[in-house]
Short mmCIF file of N, CA and C in Angstrom, two decimals:
data_model
loop_
_atom_site.label_atom_id
_atom_site.label_comp_id
_atom_site.label_asym_id
_atom_site.label_seq_id
_atom_site.Cartn_x
_atom_site.Cartn_y
_atom_site.Cartn_z
N MET A 1 29.56 -94.28 -73.51
CA MET A 1 29.53 -94.76 -74.88
C MET A 1 28.35 -94.18 -75.64
N TYR A 2 27.15 -94.29 -75.04
CA TYR A 2 25.96 -93.80 -75.73
C TYR A 2 25.95 -92.28 -75.84
N VAL A 3 26.61 -91.62 -74.89
CA VAL A 3 26.68 -90.15 -74.96
C VAL A 3 27.48 -89.72 -76.18
N TRP A 4 28.56 -90.44 -76.48
CA TRP A 4 29.36 -90.11 -77.66
C TRP A 4 28.57 -90.34 -78.94
N ILE A 5 27.81 -91.44 -78.98
CA ILE A 5 27.00 -91.73 -80.17
C ILE A 5 25.94 -90.66 -80.36
N SER A 6 25.26 -90.29 -79.28
CA SER A 6 24.24 -89.25 -79.40
C SER A 6 24.86 -87.90 -79.75
N LEU A 7 26.07 -87.63 -79.25
CA LEU A 7 26.74 -86.38 -79.61
C LEU A 7 27.04 -86.34 -81.10
N ILE A 8 27.53 -87.45 -81.65
CA ILE A 8 27.82 -87.50 -83.08
C ILE A 8 26.54 -87.33 -83.89
N ILE A 9 25.46 -87.98 -83.46
CA ILE A 9 24.18 -87.83 -84.17
C ILE A 9 23.69 -86.39 -84.10
N LEU A 10 23.80 -85.76 -82.94
CA LEU A 10 23.36 -84.37 -82.81
C LEU A 10 24.23 -83.42 -83.63
N LEU A 11 25.53 -83.68 -83.69
CA LEU A 11 26.39 -82.84 -84.52
C LEU A 11 26.06 -83.00 -86.00
N LEU A 12 25.76 -84.22 -86.44
CA LEU A 12 25.33 -84.43 -87.82
C LEU A 12 23.99 -83.73 -88.09
N LEU A 13 23.09 -83.77 -87.11
CA LEU A 13 21.81 -83.07 -87.23
C LEU A 13 22.02 -81.56 -87.31
N THR A 14 22.99 -81.05 -86.56
CA THR A 14 23.31 -79.62 -86.61
C THR A 14 23.85 -79.23 -87.98
N VAL A 15 24.70 -80.06 -88.55
CA VAL A 15 25.23 -79.79 -89.89
C VAL A 15 24.09 -79.83 -90.91
N ALA A 16 23.19 -80.81 -90.79
CA ALA A 16 22.06 -80.89 -91.71
C ALA A 16 21.15 -79.67 -91.58
N TYR A 17 20.91 -79.22 -90.35
CA TYR A 17 20.09 -78.03 -90.12
C TYR A 17 20.76 -76.80 -90.73
N SER A 18 22.07 -76.70 -90.60
CA SER A 18 22.81 -75.56 -91.16
C SER A 18 22.73 -75.55 -92.68
N VAL A 19 22.84 -76.72 -93.29
CA VAL A 19 22.75 -76.81 -94.75
C VAL A 19 21.34 -76.47 -95.21
N LEU A 20 20.32 -76.95 -94.48
CA LEU A 20 18.94 -76.62 -94.83
C LEU A 20 18.71 -75.12 -94.74
N VAL A 21 19.20 -74.50 -93.67
CA VAL A 21 19.04 -73.05 -93.51
C VAL A 21 19.75 -72.32 -94.64
N TYR A 22 20.93 -72.78 -95.00
CA TYR A 22 21.69 -72.13 -96.07
C TYR A 22 20.92 -72.18 -97.39
N TYR A 23 20.38 -73.35 -97.74
CA TYR A 23 19.68 -73.46 -99.01
C TYR A 23 18.28 -72.86 -98.96
N ALA A 24 17.68 -72.75 -97.79
CA ALA A 24 16.36 -72.14 -97.66
C ALA A 24 16.44 -70.62 -97.61
N SER A 25 17.63 -70.09 -97.43
CA SER A 25 17.82 -68.65 -97.28
C SER A 25 17.41 -67.90 -98.54
N PRO A 26 16.74 -66.77 -98.37
CA PRO A 26 16.39 -65.96 -99.54
C PRO A 26 17.61 -65.31 -100.20
N LEU A 27 18.76 -65.36 -99.56
CA LEU A 27 19.96 -64.78 -100.16
C LEU A 27 20.41 -65.54 -101.40
N ARG A 28 19.91 -66.77 -101.59
CA ARG A 28 20.26 -67.54 -102.79
C ARG A 28 19.55 -66.99 -104.03
N ASP A 29 18.49 -66.20 -103.82
CA ASP A 29 17.74 -65.62 -104.94
C ASP A 29 18.36 -64.29 -105.32
N PRO A 30 18.75 -64.11 -106.59
CA PRO A 30 19.38 -62.84 -106.98
C PRO A 30 18.46 -61.62 -106.88
N SER A 31 17.15 -61.83 -106.91
CA SER A 31 16.23 -60.69 -106.85
C SER A 31 15.90 -60.27 -105.42
N PHE A 32 16.45 -60.95 -104.42
CA PHE A 32 16.14 -60.62 -103.02
C PHE A 32 16.80 -59.31 -102.63
N GLN A 33 16.03 -58.45 -102.00
CA GLN A 33 16.52 -57.17 -101.51
C GLN A 33 16.57 -57.20 -99.98
N PRO A 34 17.78 -57.17 -99.38
CA PRO A 34 17.83 -57.12 -97.91
C PRO A 34 17.17 -55.85 -97.38
N ASN A 35 16.70 -55.92 -96.14
CA ASN A 35 16.03 -54.80 -95.46
C ASN A 35 14.75 -54.37 -96.15
N SER A 36 14.10 -55.31 -96.84
CA SER A 36 12.85 -54.96 -97.51
C SER A 36 11.64 -55.59 -96.81
N GLY A 37 11.85 -56.22 -95.67
CA GLY A 37 10.75 -56.79 -94.91
C GLY A 37 10.23 -58.10 -95.49
N ASN A 38 10.98 -58.72 -96.37
CA ASN A 38 10.50 -59.96 -96.97
C ASN A 38 11.41 -61.13 -96.61
N ALA A 39 11.81 -61.21 -95.35
CA ALA A 39 12.64 -62.33 -94.91
C ALA A 39 11.80 -63.60 -94.90
N GLY A 40 12.46 -64.71 -94.94
CA GLY A 40 11.80 -66.01 -95.00
C GLY A 40 12.22 -66.72 -96.27
N SER A 41 11.91 -67.98 -96.33
CA SER A 41 12.33 -68.77 -97.48
C SER A 41 11.52 -68.43 -98.71
N LEU A 42 12.18 -68.38 -99.84
CA LEU A 42 11.50 -68.14 -101.11
C LEU A 42 11.23 -69.44 -101.85
N LEU A 43 11.69 -70.56 -101.32
CA LEU A 43 11.42 -71.86 -101.94
C LEU A 43 9.97 -72.23 -101.69
N PRO A 44 9.26 -72.68 -102.72
CA PRO A 44 7.83 -72.96 -102.54
C PRO A 44 7.53 -74.00 -101.46
N TRP A 45 8.33 -75.03 -101.35
CA TRP A 45 8.05 -76.10 -100.38
C TRP A 45 8.46 -75.73 -98.96
N LEU A 46 9.13 -74.57 -98.78
CA LEU A 46 9.51 -74.12 -97.44
C LEU A 46 8.81 -72.82 -97.03
N GLN A 47 7.93 -72.30 -97.88
CA GLN A 47 7.27 -71.04 -97.54
C GLN A 47 6.26 -71.18 -96.41
N GLY A 48 5.81 -72.39 -96.16
CA GLY A 48 4.86 -72.62 -95.07
C GLY A 48 5.51 -72.62 -93.70
N ILE A 49 6.83 -72.64 -93.66
CA ILE A 49 7.54 -72.65 -92.38
C ILE A 49 7.64 -71.21 -91.88
N ARG A 50 7.05 -70.97 -90.71
CA ARG A 50 7.04 -69.62 -90.15
C ARG A 50 8.34 -69.33 -89.42
N GLU A 51 8.51 -68.07 -89.07
CA GLU A 51 9.68 -67.65 -88.29
C GLU A 51 9.76 -68.38 -86.96
N SER A 52 8.63 -68.55 -86.32
CA SER A 52 8.62 -69.23 -85.02
C SER A 52 9.08 -70.68 -85.14
N ASP A 53 8.84 -71.31 -86.28
CA ASP A 53 9.30 -72.69 -86.47
C ASP A 53 10.82 -72.75 -86.58
N TRP A 54 11.42 -71.78 -87.27
CA TRP A 54 12.89 -71.73 -87.36
C TRP A 54 13.49 -71.49 -85.97
N ILE A 55 12.86 -70.58 -85.21
CA ILE A 55 13.36 -70.27 -83.86
C ILE A 55 13.20 -71.49 -82.95
N ARG A 56 12.07 -72.17 -83.04
CA ARG A 56 11.84 -73.36 -82.23
C ARG A 56 12.86 -74.45 -82.57
N GLY A 57 13.14 -74.63 -83.85
CA GLY A 57 14.14 -75.62 -84.25
C GLY A 57 15.52 -75.30 -83.69
N ALA A 58 15.90 -74.02 -83.74
CA ALA A 58 17.20 -73.61 -83.19
C ALA A 58 17.23 -73.80 -81.68
N THR A 59 16.13 -73.52 -81.00
CA THR A 59 16.07 -73.66 -79.54
C THR A 59 16.16 -75.13 -79.13
N VAL A 60 15.41 -75.98 -79.81
CA VAL A 60 15.45 -77.41 -79.48
C VAL A 60 16.83 -77.99 -79.75
N LEU A 61 17.42 -77.63 -80.87
CA LEU A 61 18.75 -78.14 -81.20
C LEU A 61 19.80 -77.65 -80.20
N ALA A 62 19.72 -76.39 -79.80
CA ALA A 62 20.65 -75.86 -78.80
C ALA A 62 20.45 -76.56 -77.46
N GLY A 63 19.21 -76.81 -77.07
CA GLY A 63 18.95 -77.50 -75.82
C GLY A 63 19.46 -78.93 -75.82
N LEU A 64 19.26 -79.64 -76.92
CA LEU A 64 19.75 -81.01 -77.01
C LEU A 64 21.27 -81.07 -76.96
N LEU A 65 21.91 -80.19 -77.72
CA LEU A 65 23.38 -80.17 -77.72
C LEU A 65 23.94 -79.78 -76.35
N ALA A 66 23.34 -78.79 -75.71
CA ALA A 66 23.83 -78.34 -74.40
C ALA A 66 23.67 -79.43 -73.35
N SER A 67 22.52 -80.09 -73.34
CA SER A 67 22.34 -81.16 -72.35
C SER A 67 23.28 -82.33 -72.63
N ASN A 68 23.55 -82.60 -73.90
CA ASN A 68 24.48 -83.67 -74.23
C ASN A 68 25.90 -83.32 -73.81
N PHE A 69 26.33 -82.08 -74.04
CA PHE A 69 27.66 -81.65 -73.61
C PHE A 69 27.80 -81.72 -72.09
N ALA A 70 26.77 -81.25 -71.37
CA ALA A 70 26.82 -81.28 -69.90
C ALA A 70 26.86 -82.72 -69.39
N TRP A 71 26.08 -83.60 -70.00
CA TRP A 71 26.08 -85.00 -69.59
C TRP A 71 27.42 -85.66 -69.90
N LEU A 72 28.02 -85.30 -71.03
CA LEU A 72 29.33 -85.84 -71.38
C LEU A 72 30.39 -85.39 -70.38
N LEU A 73 30.37 -84.11 -70.01
CA LEU A 73 31.31 -83.63 -69.00
C LEU A 73 31.08 -84.31 -67.65
N TRP A 74 29.83 -84.54 -67.30
CA TRP A 74 29.49 -85.23 -66.06
C TRP A 74 30.10 -86.63 -66.05
N GLN A 75 29.99 -87.33 -67.17
CA GLN A 75 30.54 -88.68 -67.22
C GLN A 75 32.07 -88.69 -67.25
N LEU A 76 32.66 -87.72 -67.93
CA LEU A 76 34.12 -87.67 -67.99
C LEU A 76 34.73 -87.32 -66.63
N ASN A 77 34.00 -86.59 -65.81
CA ASN A 77 34.50 -86.16 -64.50
C ASN A 77 34.12 -87.14 -63.39
N GLN A 78 33.48 -88.22 -63.71
CA GLN A 78 32.98 -89.15 -62.69
C GLN A 78 34.08 -89.72 -61.79
N PRO A 79 35.24 -90.14 -62.29
CA PRO A 79 36.26 -90.68 -61.37
C PRO A 79 36.71 -89.67 -60.31
N GLN A 80 36.90 -88.41 -60.68
CA GLN A 80 37.32 -87.41 -59.71
C GLN A 80 36.20 -87.15 -58.69
N ARG A 81 34.96 -87.15 -59.14
CA ARG A 81 33.83 -86.93 -58.25
C ARG A 81 33.73 -88.06 -57.23
N LEU A 82 33.87 -89.28 -57.70
CA LEU A 82 33.75 -90.42 -56.79
C LEU A 82 34.89 -90.46 -55.78
N ARG A 83 36.10 -90.08 -56.22
CA ARG A 83 37.22 -90.02 -55.29
C ARG A 83 36.97 -88.98 -54.21
N LEU A 84 36.45 -87.83 -54.61
CA LEU A 84 36.17 -86.77 -53.64
C LEU A 84 35.08 -87.20 -52.66
N LEU A 85 34.05 -87.86 -53.16
CA LEU A 85 32.97 -88.30 -52.28
C LEU A 85 33.40 -89.44 -51.36
N ALA A 86 34.32 -90.28 -51.81
CA ALA A 86 34.78 -91.40 -50.98
C ALA A 86 35.57 -90.93 -49.77
N ARG A 87 36.19 -89.77 -49.87
CA ARG A 87 36.98 -89.24 -48.74
C ARG A 87 36.11 -88.61 -47.66
N ARG A 88 34.85 -88.38 -47.94
CA ARG A 88 33.96 -87.73 -46.97
C ARG A 88 33.29 -88.78 -46.10
N PRO A 89 33.43 -88.69 -44.77
CA PRO A 89 32.86 -89.72 -43.90
C PRO A 89 31.36 -89.57 -43.66
N ARG A 90 30.84 -88.35 -43.67
CA ARG A 90 29.43 -88.15 -43.32
C ARG A 90 28.57 -88.08 -44.56
N SER A 91 27.39 -88.66 -44.45
CA SER A 91 26.51 -88.70 -45.62
C SER A 91 25.94 -87.32 -45.94
N ARG A 92 25.79 -86.45 -44.93
CA ARG A 92 25.27 -85.11 -45.18
C ARG A 92 26.26 -84.30 -46.02
N THR A 93 27.54 -84.48 -45.76
CA THR A 93 28.57 -83.79 -46.54
C THR A 93 28.58 -84.32 -47.97
N LYS A 94 28.39 -85.63 -48.12
CA LYS A 94 28.35 -86.22 -49.46
C LYS A 94 27.16 -85.67 -50.25
N LEU A 95 26.03 -85.55 -49.58
CA LEU A 95 24.84 -85.02 -50.24
C LEU A 95 25.05 -83.57 -50.66
N ALA A 96 25.69 -82.79 -49.81
CA ALA A 96 25.96 -81.39 -50.15
C ALA A 96 26.91 -81.29 -51.34
N ILE A 97 27.94 -82.12 -51.36
CA ILE A 97 28.89 -82.08 -52.47
C ILE A 97 28.22 -82.54 -53.76
N GLN A 98 27.41 -83.60 -53.66
CA GLN A 98 26.70 -84.09 -54.85
C GLN A 98 25.75 -83.02 -55.38
N SER A 99 25.06 -82.33 -54.49
CA SER A 99 24.16 -81.24 -54.91
C SER A 99 24.95 -80.11 -55.56
N LEU A 100 26.12 -79.82 -55.03
CA LEU A 100 26.97 -78.79 -55.62
C LEU A 100 27.40 -79.18 -57.03
N PHE A 101 27.76 -80.43 -57.22
CA PHE A 101 28.14 -80.90 -58.56
C PHE A 101 26.96 -80.82 -59.53
N ILE A 102 25.79 -81.23 -59.08
CA ILE A 102 24.60 -81.17 -59.95
C ILE A 102 24.31 -79.73 -60.35
N GLY A 103 24.38 -78.82 -59.39
CA GLY A 103 24.17 -77.40 -59.71
C GLY A 103 25.22 -76.85 -60.65
N ALA A 104 26.46 -77.26 -60.45
CA ALA A 104 27.54 -76.78 -61.33
C ALA A 104 27.34 -77.27 -62.76
N TYR A 105 26.99 -78.54 -62.92
CA TYR A 105 26.80 -79.06 -64.28
C TYR A 105 25.53 -78.53 -64.92
N ALA A 106 24.51 -78.24 -64.12
CA ALA A 106 23.31 -77.58 -64.66
C ALA A 106 23.67 -76.17 -65.15
N GLY A 107 24.52 -75.47 -64.40
CA GLY A 107 24.99 -74.15 -64.83
C GLY A 107 25.82 -74.22 -66.09
N ILE A 108 26.69 -75.23 -66.17
CA ILE A 108 27.49 -75.41 -67.39
C ILE A 108 26.58 -75.69 -68.58
N GLY A 109 25.56 -76.53 -68.37
CA GLY A 109 24.61 -76.81 -69.44
C GLY A 109 23.86 -75.57 -69.88
N PHE A 110 23.48 -74.72 -68.91
CA PHE A 110 22.77 -73.49 -69.27
C PHE A 110 23.67 -72.54 -70.05
N VAL A 111 24.94 -72.44 -69.66
CA VAL A 111 25.87 -71.57 -70.39
C VAL A 111 26.07 -72.09 -71.82
N PHE A 112 26.21 -73.41 -71.96
CA PHE A 112 26.29 -74.00 -73.30
C PHE A 112 25.04 -73.68 -74.11
N PHE A 113 23.86 -73.84 -73.47
CA PHE A 113 22.60 -73.57 -74.17
C PHE A 113 22.54 -72.12 -74.64
N ALA A 114 22.86 -71.19 -73.76
CA ALA A 114 22.79 -69.77 -74.12
C ALA A 114 23.75 -69.46 -75.27
N GLY A 115 24.96 -69.97 -75.20
CA GLY A 115 25.92 -69.72 -76.26
C GLY A 115 25.50 -70.32 -77.59
N LEU A 116 25.02 -71.56 -77.56
CA LEU A 116 24.58 -72.20 -78.81
C LEU A 116 23.34 -71.53 -79.37
N TRP A 117 22.41 -71.12 -78.49
CA TRP A 117 21.20 -70.47 -78.96
C TRP A 117 21.53 -69.14 -79.64
N ILE A 118 22.42 -68.38 -79.04
CA ILE A 118 22.83 -67.10 -79.65
C ILE A 118 23.52 -67.36 -80.99
N LEU A 119 24.35 -68.37 -81.05
CA LEU A 119 25.03 -68.73 -82.30
C LEU A 119 24.03 -69.13 -83.38
N PHE A 120 23.08 -70.00 -83.04
CA PHE A 120 22.09 -70.45 -84.02
C PHE A 120 21.18 -69.32 -84.47
N MET A 121 20.76 -68.47 -83.53
CA MET A 121 19.90 -67.34 -83.90
C MET A 121 20.65 -66.35 -84.77
N GLY A 122 21.92 -66.13 -84.47
CA GLY A 122 22.73 -65.26 -85.33
C GLY A 122 22.82 -65.80 -86.73
N TYR A 123 22.98 -67.12 -86.86
CA TYR A 123 23.05 -67.74 -88.19
C TYR A 123 21.73 -67.58 -88.93
N LEU A 124 20.60 -67.75 -88.22
CA LEU A 124 19.30 -67.56 -88.86
C LEU A 124 19.11 -66.12 -89.31
N MET A 125 19.58 -65.17 -88.51
CA MET A 125 19.45 -63.76 -88.88
C MET A 125 20.34 -63.40 -90.06
N VAL A 126 21.54 -63.94 -90.07
CA VAL A 126 22.46 -63.66 -91.19
C VAL A 126 21.90 -64.22 -92.49
N GLN A 127 21.20 -65.34 -92.40
CA GLN A 127 20.62 -65.96 -93.60
C GLN A 127 19.24 -65.37 -93.95
N TRP A 128 18.79 -64.39 -93.23
CA TRP A 128 17.54 -63.68 -93.48
C TRP A 128 16.31 -64.59 -93.40
N LEU A 129 16.35 -65.59 -92.52
CA LEU A 129 15.16 -66.40 -92.29
C LEU A 129 14.38 -65.90 -91.10
N VAL A 130 15.02 -65.10 -90.25
CA VAL A 130 14.39 -64.50 -89.08
C VAL A 130 14.70 -63.02 -89.11
N ASP A 131 13.69 -62.20 -88.88
CA ASP A 131 13.90 -60.74 -88.88
C ASP A 131 14.49 -60.29 -87.57
#
């Protein structure tokens, strides 16, 4: 239940971040010349935000979304996991299977993170906030 609520909150935060990036983009200014080395926000109240801050925001948001997706998949797959573990008589086998599941979901989370990070960084580059 709480995973779904946090997922909705994170998706709303992602939409808000996308809108902020869109309006902070120098492409909104008609005098902006692409490929002139002047990327970054032209809005006075956003000029103090450095490139590293935009990258850090994209990284944190991608990490939060990826961990939330992996946790959601972990919870949705719980009945099948428990059925599989209940059929195993030895505790060492159960531990090995549980470790395998943890590694698999950590890998799924990392793949989600990498994909989302590339997507967010591409969006920042298209909007000329990151060189």
